[in-house]
Amino acid sequence: MRIYTGLAPVSRPFGFDREPPSTVHEFMESVVIGQKGHVPTDDIEIDALTLIKMFGGHSEELIEEGISTNITFDPYPEDYGEFRDANVVLFNLKSEYKPFIIAMPYGVRMQPYMPEDDLPFVFQTWGNPPDEGYATAFGHIINYWHYRRSDKVLEQIYLSGMTNNPDPHDELVSLAWSWITDPPLRMKGLEDEYGVYTYDPAQKAYIVPRKGRGPVSLEWILDEPEDGPTNIINPAFIIKDWDREGFELKVDGKPMEPGTDFRVGYENTPTGSDLVLWIRMHAREAVEFELSPL
């Protein structure tokens, strides 16, 4: 998410004093929009949130397995205690698939809304259910660190999705590590350039290093990260200026066939077409990739 504003240098992540010259820009508010005929408790569990914490509070200590807690809204929570530093939130809706948001763990804080007046539907709710639709707000993800910040731009990134896993803790922790501490891409001949970033967390994709344009044989390894556990989950690769020529991809020496677990796409650019590869996998050790033109 990107906010264009000439007030970016003086922007604050949160605050109730928002009259100029004070400026606040928030990125993430958690809201459920309900349909007519429903009240919030029809759609939302009383234990409405699951928060997962992967770093120690106010420290750089990694919690590799993650720790989690359920947040009940009866009674309404004043705060999230030690889980104010959580960077993963799962919304426990009464549905098969439940949405989640993963935030970068740097300078992040989870904060509930404070209840206003009485709460006839347990949750902080606007509207007049069940006669009309409703909006239920849980709170904010406040970011004291920006992915990018310049004189005119504020930018923040999150990884969001849905899961139907009845016990999603391990799934979400592994996915979060794969995004936050990305396994580094190694390629022969680029040993002196390992400081060059090949991973774009905003796309959850690797930009595979290459020279020139058109199809060419490439080999690379996704290695184990220096910090955090190894989780290579559903990696995506962008090969610039490949155009639309045929290819073969091998993963650990095994040829891949396009289908449900291996998807192929192309992105048109001013200089041609980029090849985009996506592989469904979950590996906990280094994986080798070979891309060859046909």
PDB file of N, CA, C and O in Angstrom, residues 62 64 177 180-182 224-230:
ATOM      1  N   LEU A  62      14.548 -14.105  18.274  1.00  0.00           N
ATOM      2  CA  LEU A  62      13.638 -14.806  17.377  1.00  0.00           C
ATOM      3  C   LEU A  62      12.885 -15.883  18.140  1.00  0.00           C
ATOM      4  O   LEU A  62      13.465 -16.622  18.932  1.00  0.00           O
ATOM      5  N   GLU A  64      11.314 -18.917  16.946  1.00  0.00           N
ATOM      6  CA  GLU A  64      11.210 -19.643  15.686  1.00  0.00           C
ATOM      7  C   GLU A  64       9.879 -20.366  15.534  1.00  0.00           C
ATOM      8  O   GLU A  64       9.309 -20.406  14.440  1.00  0.00           O
ATOM      9  N   TRP A 177       7.813 -16.713   8.141  1.00  0.00           N
ATOM     10  CA  TRP A 177       9.269 -16.772   8.062  1.00  0.00           C
ATOM     11  C   TRP A 177       9.742 -16.779   6.612  1.00  0.00           C
ATOM     12  O   TRP A 177      10.751 -16.168   6.271  1.00  0.00           O
ATOM     13  N   ILE A 180       9.502 -13.082   5.590  1.00  0.00           N
ATOM     14  CA  ILE A 180      10.282 -12.103   6.343  1.00  0.00           C
ATOM     15  C   ILE A 180      11.779 -12.371   6.223  1.00  0.00           C
ATOM     16  O   ILE A 180      12.578 -11.459   5.978  1.00  0.00           O
ATOM     17  N   THR A 181      12.202 -13.624   6.432  1.00  0.00           N
ATOM     18  CA  THR A 181      13.618 -13.992   6.301  1.00  0.00           C
ATOM     19  C   THR A 181      13.740 -14.866   5.067  1.00  0.00           C
ATOM     20  O   THR A 181      13.888 -16.085   5.169  1.00  0.00           O
ATOM     21  N   ASP A 182      13.643 -14.249   3.911  1.00  0.00           N
ATOM     22  CA  ASP A 182      13.604 -14.980   2.648  1.00  0.00           C
ATOM     23  C   ASP A 182      14.875 -15.794   2.452  1.00  0.00           C
ATOM     24  O   ASP A 182      15.983 -15.299   2.681  1.00  0.00           O
ATOM     25  N   GLU A 224      19.667 -21.693   2.643  1.00  0.00           N
ATOM     26  CA  GLU A 224      19.140 -21.491   3.987  1.00  0.00           C
ATOM     27  C   GLU A 224      19.496 -20.081   4.457  1.00  0.00           C
ATOM     28  O   GLU A 224      20.618 -19.629   4.294  1.00  0.00           O
ATOM     29  N   PRO A 225      18.549 -19.349   5.036  1.00  0.00           N
ATOM     30  CA  PRO A 225      18.839 -17.988   5.497  1.00  0.00           C
ATOM     31  C   PRO A 225      19.775 -17.999   6.692  1.00  0.00           C
ATOM     32  O   PRO A 225      19.851 -18.984   7.442  1.00  0.00           O
ATOM     33  N   GLU A 226      20.492 -16.885   6.871  1.00  0.00           N
ATOM     34  CA  GLU A 226      21.419 -16.787   7.996  1.00  0.00           C
ATOM     35  C   GLU A 226      20.672 -16.655   9.314  1.00  0.00           C
ATOM     36  O   GLU A 226      21.123 -17.144  10.346  1.00  0.00           O
ATOM     37  N   ASP A 227      19.520 -15.975   9.303  1.00  0.00           N
ATOM     38  CA  ASP A 227      18.721 -15.790  10.516  1.00  0.00           C
ATOM     39  C   ASP A 227      17.339 -16.376  10.281  1.00  0.00           C
ATOM     40  O   ASP A 227      16.733 -16.186   9.235  1.00  0.00           O
ATOM     41  N   GLY A 228      16.847 -17.085  11.288  1.00  0.00           N
ATOM     42  CA  GLY A 228      15.512 -17.655  11.178  1.00  0.00           C
ATOM     43  C   GLY A 228      15.541 -19.032  10.535  1.00  0.00           C
ATOM     44  O   GLY A 228      16.514 -19.424   9.886  1.00  0.00           O
ATOM     45  N   PRO A 229      14.463 -19.794  10.706  1.00  0.00           N
ATOM     46  CA  PRO A 229      14.384 -21.145  10.149  1.00  0.00           C
ATOM     47  C   PRO A 229      14.231 -21.120   8.639  1.00  0.00           C
ATOM     48  O   PRO A 229      13.841 -20.110   8.050  1.00  0.00           O
ATOM     49  N   THR A 230      14.557 -22.243   8.005  1.00  0.00           N
ATOM     50  CA  THR A 230      14.431 -22.364   6.560  1.00  0.00           C
ATOM     51  C   THR A 230      13.017 -22.795   6.201  1.00  0.00           C
ATOM     52  O   THR A 230      12.565 -23.875   6.592  1.00  0.00           O
TER      53      THR A 230
END
